[in-house]
Coordinates of C-alpha atoms in Angstrom, one line a residue:
Chain A
M896 CA 8.2 29.5 15.1
T897 CA 7.3 29.7 18.6
A898 CA 3.5 29.6 20.5
E899 CA 2.6 33.3 19.6
N900 CA 4.0 32.9 15.8
P901 CA 2.4 29.6 14.4
V902 CA 4.3 27.1 12.0
T903 CA 3.4 29.1 8.2
I904 CA 1.8 25.7 6.3
D905 CA -1.3 26.5 4.3
P906 CA -4.4 26.9 6.7
T907 CA -6.6 26.1 4.3
L908 CA -5.5 22.5 3.3
L909 CA -5.1 22.0 7.0
A910 CA -8.4 23.0 7.8
E911 CA -10.0 21.0 5.2
R912 CA -8.3 18.0 6.5
L913 CA -8.7 18.2 10.4
A914 CA -12.8 18.3 9.5
R915 CA -11.9 16.0 7.0
F916 CA -10.1 13.4 9.5
R917 CA -12.4 14.2 12.8
A918 CA -15.4 12.8 10.9
A919 CA -13.5 10.0 9.5
A920 CA -12.6 9.3 13.2
G921 CA -16.1 9.2 13.8
F922 CA -16.0 12.6 16.4
T923 CA -17.7 15.6 16.8
Q924 CA -16.4 19.7 17.4
Q925 CA -17.0 18.8 20.5
Q926 CA -15.7 15.9 21.5
A927 CA -12.7 16.4 19.3
A928 CA -12.5 20.3 21.4
D929 CA -12.6 18.6 24.8
A930 CA -10.3 15.9 24.5
I931 CA -7.2 18.4 24.2
G932 CA -8.7 21.2 26.4
V933 CA -9.8 24.0 23.8
A934 CA -13.5 25.1 23.1
R935 CA -15.4 23.9 20.5
T936 CA -15.7 27.5 19.4
T937 CA -11.6 27.6 19.0
L938 CA -11.7 24.3 16.9
T939 CA -15.0 24.9 14.9
A940 CA -12.5 28.6 13.7
I941 CA -9.4 26.7 13.0
E942 CA -11.7 23.7 11.1
A943 CA -13.1 27.5 9.4
G944 CA -9.3 28.1 8.2
Q945 CA -10.4 31.5 10.5
R946 CA -7.7 30.8 13.6
Q947 CA -4.0 29.3 12.8
A948 CA -4.1 25.9 14.9
R949 CA -0.5 25.6 17.3
S950 CA 1.9 23.0 16.9
N951 CA 0.8 21.4 19.7
E952 CA -2.9 21.3 18.3
I953 CA -1.2 19.9 15.1
V954 CA 0.0 17.3 17.5
Q955 CA -2.3 16.4 19.7
L956 CA -5.8 15.8 17.2
A957 CA -3.1 14.3 15.1
R958 CA -2.7 11.6 17.5
L959 CA -6.8 12.2 18.8
Y960 CA -7.9 11.0 14.4
G961 CA -5.1 8.3 14.7
R962 CA -3.0 10.5 12.3
T963 CA 0.7 11.3 11.7
V964 CA 1.5 14.6 11.7
H965 CA 2.7 14.3 8.5
D966 CA -0.6 13.3 7.4
L967 CA -1.7 16.5 8.8
V968 CA 1.0 19.2 7.7
R969 CA 1.8 17.8 4.1
P970 CA 1.7 20.0 0.9
S971 CA -1.0 18.0 -1.7
A972 CA -1.6 17.8 -5.2
E973 CA -5.8 18.2 -4.4
T974 CA -7.3 20.9 -4.7
D975 CA -10.9 18.9 -4.8
V976 CA -10.4 16.5 -2.2
E977 CA -13.6 15.7 -1.1
S978 CA -13.8 12.8 2.3
F979 CA -13.6 9.6 1.0
A980 CA -15.6 9.1 4.0
V981 CA -18.6 12.1 3.2
Q982 CA -19.0 10.5 -0.2
F983 CA -19.6 7.2 1.7
R984 CA -21.6 8.2 4.5
A985 CA -24.2 9.1 1.2
A986 CA -23.5 6.1 -0.4
R987 CA -25.9 2.8 -2.0
R988 CA -25.1 0.4 0.7
P989 CA -26.9 -2.6 2.0
P990 CA -29.2 -2.2 4.5
G991 CA -27.8 -2.0 8.2
T992 CA -24.2 -1.9 6.6
T993 CA -23.6 0.1 9.4
E994 CA -20.4 2.2 9.1
D995 CA -18.4 0.0 12.2
D996 CA -14.2 0.8 12.7
D997 CA -13.7 -2.1 10.9
L998 CA -15.5 -0.4 7.6
R999 CA -14.2 3.3 8.7
H1000 CA -10.8 1.7 7.7
D1001 CA -11.1 -0.3 5.0
I1002 CA -12.5 3.2 3.9
A1003 CA -9.6 5.6 5.3
L1004 CA -7.5 3.5 4.0
F1005 CA -8.5 2.8 0.5
E1006 CA -8.5 7.3 0.5
R1007 CA -4.9 7.2 2.1
L1008 CA -3.7 4.4 -1.2
C1009 CA -5.5 6.7 -3.6
Q1010 CA -4.4 10.3 -2.7
N1011 CA -1.2 8.6 -2.0
Y1012 CA -0.9 7.3 -5.8
R1013 CA -1.7 10.7 -6.2
E1014 CA 0.9 12.2 -5.2
L1015 CA 3.5 9.8 -6.6
E1016 CA 2.6 10.9 -9.9
A1017 CA 3.0 14.7 -9.0
L1018 CA 6.0 13.9 -7.6
T1019 CA 7.5 12.1 -10.6
D1020 CA 5.3 13.5 -13.7
E1021 CA 3.6 10.6 -14.1
P1022 CA -0.2 11.4 -14.1
L1023 CA -2.2 8.3 -14.8
L1024 CA -3.8 9.1 -18.3
R1025 CA -7.3 8.8 -18.1
R1026 CA -9.9 7.0 -21.4
Y1027 CA -13.1 7.5 -20.1
P1028 CA -15.9 6.8 -21.7
E1029 CA -18.8 9.0 -21.6
E1030 CA -21.7 7.5 -18.3
Y1031 CA -24.4 5.2 -20.2
D1032 CA -28.1 6.0 -19.1
I1033 CA -30.0 3.1 -18.5
H1034 CA -32.6 4.4 -16.6
G1035 CA -35.7 3.0 -18.1
L1036 CA -34.2 -0.5 -20.0
D1037 CA -34.3 -4.0 -18.7
I1038 CA -31.5 -4.0 -16.3
D1039 CA -30.1 -6.9 -18.4
R1040 CA -29.9 -6.2 -21.7
A1041 CA -28.5 -3.1 -20.7
A1042 CA -25.8 -4.5 -19.2
E1043 CA -25.0 -6.8 -21.9
E1044 CA -24.8 -3.5 -24.2
V1045 CA -22.7 -1.8 -22.1
A1046 CA -20.5 -4.9 -21.6
E1047 CA -20.0 -4.9 -25.5
A1048 CA -20.0 -1.0 -25.9
E1049 CA -16.8 -1.5 -23.6
R1050 CA -15.7 -4.6 -25.2
N1051 CA -15.5 -3.0 -27.8
R1052 CA -14.0 0.2 -27.0
L1053 CA -11.3 -1.8 -25.1
R1054 CA -10.9 -3.8 -27.8
L1055 CA -11.3 -6.9 -26.5
G1056 CA -12.6 -8.7 -28.5
D1057 CA -15.1 -11.5 -26.7
G1058 CA -12.6 -14.2 -25.5
P1059 CA -11.7 -14.3 -22.2
I1060 CA -9.9 -11.0 -21.0
V1061 CA -6.6 -11.9 -19.0
N1062 CA -4.9 -9.2 -18.1
L1063 CA -8.0 -7.6 -16.6
W1064 CA -6.2 -4.8 -14.2
D1065 CA -3.9 -4.0 -16.4
T1066 CA -6.6 -3.6 -19.0
L1067 CA -8.8 -1.5 -16.3
E1068 CA -6.0 0.5 -14.8
F1069 CA -3.0 1.7 -18.5
D1070 CA -6.9 1.6 -21.3
V1071 CA -9.5 2.6 -18.6
G1072 CA -7.0 5.0 -16.1
L1073 CA -8.7 3.8 -13.3
R1074 CA -6.4 3.3 -10.1
I1075 CA -7.4 -0.2 -8.9
F1076 CA -6.4 -1.9 -5.1
A1077 CA -6.8 -4.9 -3.4
P1078 CA -6.2 -4.3 0.3
P1079 CA -6.6 -7.1 2.9
F1080 CA -10.3 -5.2 4.4
K1081 CA -10.5 -5.8 7.7
T1082 CA -14.6 -5.5 6.9
K1083 CA -14.3 -9.9 6.1
R1084 CA -18.4 -9.5 3.9
L1085 CA -16.8 -6.3 2.1
A1086 CA -16.6 -7.2 -1.6
G1087 CA -15.5 -4.3 -2.4
L1088 CA -15.3 0.0 -2.9
F1089 CA -16.0 2.6 -5.5
A1090 CA -15.7 6.7 -5.6
F1091 CA -14.5 9.4 -7.6
T1092 CA -13.4 13.3 -7.3
Q1093 CA -12.4 15.5 -9.9
S1094 CA -8.2 14.8 -9.0
L1095 CA -8.3 11.3 -8.3
G1096 CA -10.9 10.2 -10.9
G1097 CA -12.6 6.9 -10.3
C1098 CA -11.2 4.5 -7.7
I1099 CA -11.4 1.1 -7.1
A1100 CA -11.3 -1.2 -3.9
V1101 CA -11.2 -4.7 -3.7
N1102 CA -11.0 -6.8 -0.9
G1103 CA -7.3 -8.6 -0.9
E1104 CA -8.7 -12.0 0.8
Q1105 CA -10.9 -12.2 -1.8
P1106 CA -9.7 -15.3 -4.6
E1107 CA -8.9 -14.0 -7.6
V1108 CA -12.1 -14.6 -9.6
R1109 CA -13.9 -12.8 -7.1
R1110 CA -11.4 -9.8 -6.5
R1111 CA -12.4 -9.6 -11.2
W1112 CA -16.3 -9.9 -10.5
S1113 CA -15.5 -7.0 -7.7
A1114 CA -13.4 -5.2 -9.8
C1115 CA -15.7 -5.4 -12.5
H1116 CA -18.8 -4.7 -9.9
E1117 CA -17.3 -1.3 -9.8
Y1118 CA -16.3 -0.7 -12.5
A1119 CA -20.0 -0.8 -13.6
H1120 CA -21.0 1.7 -10.7
F1121 CA -18.3 3.6 -12.8
L1122 CA -19.6 3.6 -15.9
T1123 CA -23.5 4.5 -15.1
E1124 CA -23.7 6.4 -11.6
R1125 CA -19.7 7.7 -10.7
H1126 CA -20.6 10.5 -9.2
R1127 CA -21.9 8.2 -6.4
A1128 CA -20.2 6.0 -4.3
E1129 CA -20.4 2.4 -3.5
I1130 CA -19.7 0.5 -1.2
A1131 CA -20.6 -3.9 -1.8
I1132 CA -21.0 -6.0 0.7
Y1133 CA -21.3 -10.0 0.1
Y1134 CA -25.0 -11.3 0.9
Q1135 CA -26.8 -8.5 2.6
Y1136 CA -29.8 -7.4 0.2
E1137 CA -32.7 -9.6 0.8
R1138 CA -33.9 -7.8 -2.4
K1139 CA -30.8 -5.9 -5.0
P1140 CA -31.8 -2.9 -5.7
S1141 CA -31.9 -2.1 -10.0
S1142 CA -27.9 -1.0 -9.7
E1143 CA -26.7 -4.2 -7.9
R1144 CA -28.2 -6.4 -10.3
F1145 CA -27.2 -3.8 -13.1
A1146 CA -23.4 -4.2 -11.6
D1147 CA -23.3 -8.1 -11.2
A1148 CA -25.1 -8.7 -14.6
F1149 CA -22.4 -6.4 -16.6
A1150 CA -19.7 -8.2 -14.2
Q1151 CA -21.5 -11.8 -15.8
H1152 CA -21.5 -10.4 -19.3
F1153 CA -18.2 -8.5 -19.3
L1154 CA -16.2 -11.4 -18.1
M1155 CA -18.2 -14.2 -20.2
P1156 CA -19.6 -12.2 -23.5
T1157 CA -21.6 -15.0 -25.2
S1158 CA -20.7 -14.4 -28.8
G1159 CA -17.8 -15.7 -26.7
I1160 CA -18.9 -18.1 -24.4
V1161 CA -21.4 -20.0 -26.9
R1162 CA -18.5 -20.5 -29.2
H1163 CA -15.9 -22.5 -27.2
F1164 CA -19.3 -23.9 -25.3
H1165 CA -19.5 -25.4 -29.4
E1166 CA -15.7 -26.0 -30.1
Q1167 CA -15.4 -28.7 -26.6
R1168 CA -18.3 -29.8 -26.9
R1169 CA -17.5 -30.7 -30.7
A1170 CA -14.6 -31.9 -29.8
K1171 CA -15.7 -34.2 -27.3
G1172 CA -17.8 -35.9 -30.2
D1173 CA -20.7 -34.1 -29.8
E1174 CA -20.9 -36.3 -26.0
P1175 CA -23.4 -33.4 -23.5
P1176 CA -21.7 -31.7 -21.4
T1177 CA -20.7 -32.5 -18.6
A1178 CA -19.0 -30.6 -14.7
G1179 CA -15.3 -31.5 -16.1
D1180 CA -16.4 -29.3 -19.1
V1181 CA -17.6 -25.8 -17.4
V1182 CA -14.8 -26.4 -14.9
I1183 CA -12.2 -25.5 -17.6
L1184 CA -14.5 -23.6 -19.2
S1185 CA -13.9 -21.6 -15.8
H1186 CA -11.2 -22.1 -15.6
R1187 CA -10.3 -20.3 -19.5
Y1188 CA -12.3 -17.4 -18.4
R1189 CA -10.9 -17.0 -15.7
V1190 CA -13.9 -16.8 -13.4
S1191 CA -15.9 -19.3 -10.8
F1192 CA -17.5 -22.6 -11.3
Q1193 CA -21.1 -21.1 -9.9
A1194 CA -20.5 -17.8 -11.9
M1195 CA -19.9 -20.2 -15.3
M1196 CA -22.6 -22.6 -14.7
H1197 CA -25.2 -19.4 -14.3
R1198 CA -24.6 -18.4 -17.2
L1199 CA -24.2 -20.9 -19.2
E1200 CA -28.6 -22.1 -17.4
T1201 CA -28.8 -18.2 -19.0
L1202 CA -27.6 -19.0 -22.1
R1203 CA -29.8 -22.8 -22.1
L1204 CA -26.6 -24.2 -22.8
I1205 CA -27.0 -26.8 -20.3
P1206 CA -30.9 -27.7 -18.4
P1207 CA -32.2 -25.3 -15.5
G1208 CA -31.1 -26.0 -11.8
A1209 CA -27.7 -27.9 -12.8
W1210 CA -25.7 -25.9 -10.6
E1211 CA -28.0 -26.5 -7.3
R1212 CA -28.2 -29.6 -8.6
L1213 CA -24.1 -30.4 -8.7
A1214 CA -24.5 -28.4 -5.0
A1215 CA -26.7 -30.5 -4.1
E1216 CA -24.2 -32.9 -4.7
G1217 CA -21.4 -31.9 -3.3
F1218 CA -19.5 -31.0 -6.0
R1219 CA -16.3 -29.7 -5.2
P1220 CA -15.0 -27.5 -8.3
G1221 CA -11.1 -26.8 -6.4
E1222 CA -10.5 -30.7 -6.6
A1223 CA -12.3 -31.0 -9.8
R1224 CA -9.2 -28.5 -11.0
G1225 CA -7.0 -30.5 -10.1
L1226 CA -7.9 -33.7 -10.9
L1227 CA -7.5 -31.9 -14.3
G1228 CA -3.9 -31.0 -13.8
L1229 CA -5.8 -26.7 -13.7
S1230 CA -4.0 -24.4 -11.4
S1231 CA -5.7 -22.3 -9.6
L1232 CA -6.3 -18.8 -10.8
Q1233 CA -2.6 -16.6 -8.7
P1234 CA -3.9 -13.3 -7.7
E1235 CA -2.5 -10.4 -10.4
R1236 CA -2.8 -7.9 -8.0
N1237 CA -1.1 -7.2 -5.1
T1238 CA -2.0 -4.3 -2.4
V1239 CA -0.7 -2.1 -4.7
P1240 CA -0.8 -1.1 -8.5
L1241 CA 2.8 -2.0 -10.2
R1242 CA 2.9 1.2 -11.5
Y1243 CA 2.2 3.1 -7.8
E1244 CA 4.9 0.5 -6.6
T1245 CA 7.3 1.8 -9.8
L1246 CA 6.4 5.2 -8.9
A1247 CA 7.3 4.9 -4.8
I1248 CA 10.9 3.5 -6.1
R1249 CA 11.4 5.8 -8.3
A1250 CA 10.4 9.0 -6.3
Y1251 CA 12.3 6.7 -3.3
E1252 CA 15.3 6.3 -5.4
S1253 CA 15.7 9.8 -6.1
G1254 CA 15.6 11.7 -2.7
Q1255 CA 12.3 12.8 -3.3
L1256 CA 10.6 9.9 -0.3
S1257 CA 12.2 9.2 2.3
E1258 CA 12.8 5.7 3.7
G1259 CA 9.9 6.0 6.4
Q1260 CA 7.9 7.8 4.0
F1261 CA 8.7 5.0 1.0
A1262 CA 7.4 2.2 3.9
A1263 CA 4.2 3.4 4.8
I1264 CA 3.1 4.6 1.0
M1265 CA 3.9 0.6 0.4
Q1266 CA 1.8 -0.9 3.0
T1267 CA 5.1 -2.7 5.0
D1268 CA 7.2 -2.4 7.4
I1269 CA 11.0 0.0 6.7
V1270 CA 13.0 -3.8 5.9
G1271 CA 9.8 -4.6 3.7
A1272 CA 10.0 -1.3 1.3
R1273 CA 14.4 -2.5 1.6
E1274 CA 13.3 -5.5 0.1
T1275 CA 11.8 -4.2 -2.2
V1276 CA 13.6 -2.0 -3.7
L1277 CA 16.0 -4.9 -3.1
E1278 CA 14.6 -6.9 -5.7
Y1279 CA 12.3 -4.5 -8.3
F1280 CA 15.2 -1.7 -8.8
A1281 CA 18.7 -3.5 -8.4
G1282 CA 17.4 -6.7 -8.9
T1283 CA 19.4 -7.1 -6.8
T1284 CA 18.2 -10.4 -3.9
I1285 CA 19.3 -12.2 -1.1
Y1286 CA 18.5 -15.7 -0.8
Q1287 CA 20.0 -18.5 1.2
D1288 CA 22.3 -20.9 -0.6
E1289 CA 20.2 -24.5 -0.7
A1290 CA 23.9 -25.9 -0.5
D1291 CA 25.6 -24.8 3.2
S1292 CA 22.3 -22.8 4.5
T1293 CA 24.8 -19.6 4.2
W1294 CA 23.0 -16.0 2.9
Q1295 CA 24.2 -14.9 -0.8
Q1296 CA 24.0 -11.3 -2.8
T1297 CA 23.2 -11.7 -6.0
A1298 CA 22.3 -8.8 -8.8
L1299 CA 20.9 -8.8 -11.7
D1300 CA 20.7 -5.6 -13.8
L1301 CA 17.2 -5.3 -14.8
N1302 CA 17.4 -2.0 -15.5
T1303 CA 19.5 -2.8 -18.4
S1304 CA 19.6 -0.8 -20.9
L1305 CA 18.7 -1.9 -24.6
V1306 CA 20.0 0.5 -26.3
A1307 CA 23.3 0.7 -27.3
G1308 CA 26.0 3.3 -25.5
S1309 CA 23.4 4.9 -23.2
Chain B
M726 CA 32.5 8.9 12.6
P727 CA 34.8 13.0 12.3
E728 CA 36.5 12.9 16.0
S729 CA 36.2 16.5 16.3
D730 CA 32.3 14.6 16.5
A731 CA 32.9 12.4 18.9
L732 CA 31.7 13.3 21.7
S733 CA 28.3 14.4 20.1
P734 CA 25.4 12.9 21.3
L735 CA 24.3 10.9 18.3
L736 CA 20.2 10.6 18.0
L737 CA 19.1 7.8 15.8
D738 CA 16.3 7.8 13.0
A739 CA 14.0 4.4 13.1
C740 CA 15.9 3.1 10.3
V741 CA 19.4 3.0 12.1
V742 CA 17.6 1.7 15.2
I743 CA 16.2 -1.4 12.9
N744 CA 20.2 -1.8 11.0
F745 CA 21.4 -2.1 14.6
A746 CA 19.3 -4.1 16.1
A747 CA 19.6 -6.1 13.4
S748 CA 23.3 -6.7 13.5
R749 CA 22.6 -8.1 17.1
R750 CA 25.1 -5.7 18.2
F751 CA 23.2 -2.5 19.6
E752 CA 24.4 -2.9 23.0
E753 CA 28.0 -2.9 21.5
L754 CA 27.7 0.1 19.2
A755 CA 26.2 1.9 21.4
A756 CA 29.1 1.2 24.1
A757 CA 31.6 2.0 21.3
C758 CA 29.6 5.9 20.7
N759 CA 29.0 6.9 24.6
G760 CA 25.7 5.9 24.2
F761 CA 23.0 7.0 21.9
S762 CA 19.2 9.0 21.6
I763 CA 16.1 8.3 20.4
V764 CA 12.6 10.5 19.7
D765 CA 9.4 8.9 21.8
V766 CA 8.0 8.6 18.0
V767 CA 11.0 6.3 16.9
V768 CA 10.9 4.4 19.4
A769 CA 7.1 3.7 18.3
E770 CA 8.2 3.4 14.2
A771 CA 10.9 1.3 14.9
H772 CA 8.8 -2.1 14.7
F773 CA 11.0 -5.0 13.1
V774 CA 13.6 -6.8 11.9
R775 CA 13.6 -10.7 10.1
K776 CA 14.4 -13.4 12.0
G777 CA 17.1 -14.6 10.1
G778 CA 19.7 -18.0 10.8
T779 CA 18.6 -21.0 8.9
A780 CA 15.3 -22.2 9.6
D781 CA 12.5 -22.1 8.3
D782 CA 11.5 -19.0 9.1
A783 CA 14.5 -16.6 8.9
N784 CA 12.1 -14.3 6.6
E785 CA 9.6 -13.5 9.6
R786 CA 9.1 -10.8 11.4
E787 CA 11.4 -10.5 15.2
A788 CA 10.1 -7.3 17.2
I789 CA 12.5 -5.0 18.2
V790 CA 12.7 -5.1 21.7
L791 CA 14.3 -1.3 23.0
D792 CA 13.7 -1.7 26.6
G793 CA 16.7 -3.2 27.8
L794 CA 19.2 -0.5 26.1
I795 CA 16.6 2.2 27.5
D796 CA 17.2 0.8 30.9
T797 CA 20.9 0.0 30.9
G798 CA 20.7 3.6 29.7
H799 CA 22.5 2.9 26.1
L800 CA 19.5 4.1 24.5
R801 CA 18.9 7.6 26.0
V802 CA 14.5 8.7 24.8
E803 CA 14.0 12.6 24.9
D804 CA 11.1 14.4 23.7
A805 CA 9.6 18.1 22.3
A806 CA 10.7 20.1 25.6
N807 CA 9.7 23.4 24.5
D808 CA 7.2 24.8 21.5
E809 CA 10.9 25.8 19.6
E810 CA 11.1 22.1 19.2
L811 CA 7.5 21.2 18.6
D812 CA 7.2 24.0 15.9
A813 CA 10.5 23.0 13.9
F814 CA 8.9 19.6 14.1
V815 CA 5.6 20.4 12.8
R816 CA 7.6 22.1 10.0
F817 CA 10.2 19.4 8.5
A818 CA 6.5 16.7 9.2
A819 CA 5.6 18.6 6.3
D820 CA 8.3 17.1 3.9
L821 CA 9.4 14.1 6.3
G822 CA 7.4 11.2 8.6
D823 CA 6.9 12.4 12.3
G824 CA 9.2 10.4 13.4
E825 CA 12.3 11.6 10.6
S826 CA 11.1 14.9 11.9
M827 CA 11.6 15.2 15.7
T828 CA 14.7 13.3 15.4
L829 CA 15.7 16.6 13.3
A830 CA 13.9 18.7 15.3
I831 CA 16.3 17.6 18.6
A832 CA 19.0 17.4 16.9
L833 CA 18.7 21.3 15.5
H834 CA 17.2 22.9 18.9
R835 CA 20.2 20.6 21.2
G836 CA 23.0 20.6 19.3
H837 CA 22.7 16.3 18.7
N838 CA 24.3 14.9 15.1
I839 CA 22.1 12.2 13.7
V840 CA 22.8 9.2 12.8
T841 CA 20.7 8.4 9.4
D842 CA 21.3 6.6 5.9
D843 CA 18.4 8.1 4.4
R844 CA 18.9 10.7 1.6
K845 CA 16.0 12.6 2.3
A846 CA 16.6 12.9 5.7
S847 CA 19.9 13.7 4.8
R848 CA 19.8 16.5 2.0
I849 CA 17.2 18.0 4.7
A850 CA 19.5 18.4 7.5
A851 CA 22.2 19.1 6.1
A852 CA 20.1 21.7 4.8
H853 CA 19.7 22.9 8.9
G854 CA 23.4 22.4 9.6
I855 CA 23.0 19.6 11.3
K856 CA 25.4 16.8 11.0
I857 CA 25.0 13.5 9.9
T858 CA 26.7 9.9 11.0
S859 CA 26.3 6.8 9.3
T860 CA 25.1 2.9 10.0
L861 CA 28.7 2.3 8.4
E862 CA 30.5 5.0 10.0
V863 CA 29.3 4.3 14.3
L864 CA 29.9 0.3 12.8
R865 CA 33.6 1.0 11.7
T866 CA 34.0 3.1 15.2
W867 CA 32.7 0.2 16.9
A868 CA 35.3 -2.6 14.3
M869 CA 37.7 -0.3 15.5
T870 CA 37.6 0.3 19.4
A871 CA 36.7 -2.2 20.0
D872 CA 38.3 -4.7 17.8
P873 CA 35.6 -7.9 17.8
G874 CA 38.2 -9.7 15.6
E875 CA 37.0 -9.7 11.6
S876 CA 34.7 -13.3 12.0
E877 CA 32.9 -10.8 14.6
I878 CA 32.9 -7.7 12.6
R879 CA 31.7 -10.1 9.5
R880 CA 28.5 -11.5 11.6
A881 CA 27.3 -8.1 12.3
L882 CA 28.0 -7.1 9.2
V883 CA 26.0 -10.6 7.5
D884 CA 23.4 -10.3 10.5
L885 CA 23.0 -6.2 8.9
R886 CA 22.0 -7.3 5.7
E887 CA 19.9 -10.5 6.5
R888 CA 18.2 -9.2 8.9
G889 CA 17.8 -5.6 8.4
R890 CA 18.7 -6.0 4.3
Y891 CA 20.5 -3.1 4.8
V892 CA 23.3 -3.1 1.7
P893 CA 25.4 -0.3 1.4
P894 CA 24.6 1.9 -2.3
Q895 CA 27.6 1.6 -4.0
N896 CA 28.9 5.4 -4.4
H897 CA 28.6 5.0 0.2
P898 CA 31.9 5.9 1.4
L899 CA 32.3 3.2 3.4
R900 CA 31.4 0.8 0.7
Y901 CA 34.5 -0.2 0.5
W902 CA 35.0 -1.2 4.1
W903 CA 31.5 -3.3 3.8
D904 CA 32.6 -5.5 0.7
Q905 CA 36.2 -5.9 2.9
H906 CA 34.5 -6.9 5.7
I907 CA 31.8 -8.6 4.2
N908 CA 33.6 -10.4 1.9
Q909 CA 36.1 -12.3 4.0
R910 CA 36.5 -16.6 4.7

């Protein structure tokens, strides 16, 4: 291998990535070519797969685009990777949403997590099973009615009944086959992202910085886009619309009906009321009901208002009086909802650990895939795979190591 | 460390830099091995250990600072110097991260030994005839040549474990040595 005989890396894949990463980093061909000291026509030829990139060019371009060389030259199981950056350029988004560095970062992170996931599946030969329904056609229908019908159809399809959805994340991942992440977005007001490609399937990221009830709502909101317009990427940002377009109103209405189905809410509401001797409902009752359904107090108040189970305007009145749902939960002895989802799903983590333990990933690659540093990656392996924990003894503050073998087989003799 | 390799420069990968920093004995280890080399990409990859100790912040990150070791010559920073090394780097990068790839590329072309505990990097290095040493082999070399005393050896291993979260696998050839020293009271 010399500069005269460029390295043998799939030139089509490399060309496609160079163009994709340049676009994601916001450079024109001319800017990128100037930065590495080649003619624009040279870069054009490289990106078109007509000229192989030399090693020094690959290294310089990786640095310029903020990627590793590994990102550029690694083999891929993908054949149809359409850049998320390209998808999101045409995405449905609130007006005035500029593609600043933070949003670009968040989209690139989302794409990387999705591709990592797909590649872990390829390494371990464990594809995520898809149980996708046909897209629902809601054109021309009343939005709230359509949302309720789609939510009910999905609850039936997934055999969820009409009660609270406790394992929302597992349901969407294992019963539907979506890839769902909860990374801490840099864009504070970014609630969620949705994208779809043939090879990755439906992918959702909700802002991990949100409280759990918000994360769940955002996941259902993005799920609605998957169910009705899965080939169109979506960016959801809080409070950006003066008037929400119908697709957004549908997505919110779907989230409401999916998380709080009419029959279940009405039944629980009346059961709760009967238990109190038919006393009028109180704010405390709604706090309990919202906790049971794992939604925010505000969302449950709105739901009860639309079902005419409480007087209209009740939420506004309570808010104006300074009612604090969090404090109310504490007084009622209800703990706040703990996040059920880390940045990456448990299945993703399990596949990554398997790939690392079998020597298919290096420690550095494993850490990068787990979005942590190398020591953090070691902690993950120690605690998860071998059940080994390093802990500080409370009695004498010394560090101890204990092993609890979580991988003990339940099958005798195996 | 095999005696015949003792004079070959030792090139550290990022995981080993973390281990040596975690042990708080980086300088002593370097002195026992006639210094170490490191590639510049690895300098940028080896970010943190944990603080360790008995305070409340024991599990917080502590940045690894290599400047002092570089200034005193205990650690030499190397980088690709020609097209052959750069080509090898890019070729290795198809399989490995950038730091590991550059480490292997430099070792391959300059005849260095690498210090790594990484299974994948070790496998690829061995396939290219690159000689490999491990964290524990370097620590044992230090223990044998510097003779720091039993409590000092144990302290270094405990630091490595609590600050680097490093525990050698059960099938590590020096696991017996680790157990023997870390369990000393």
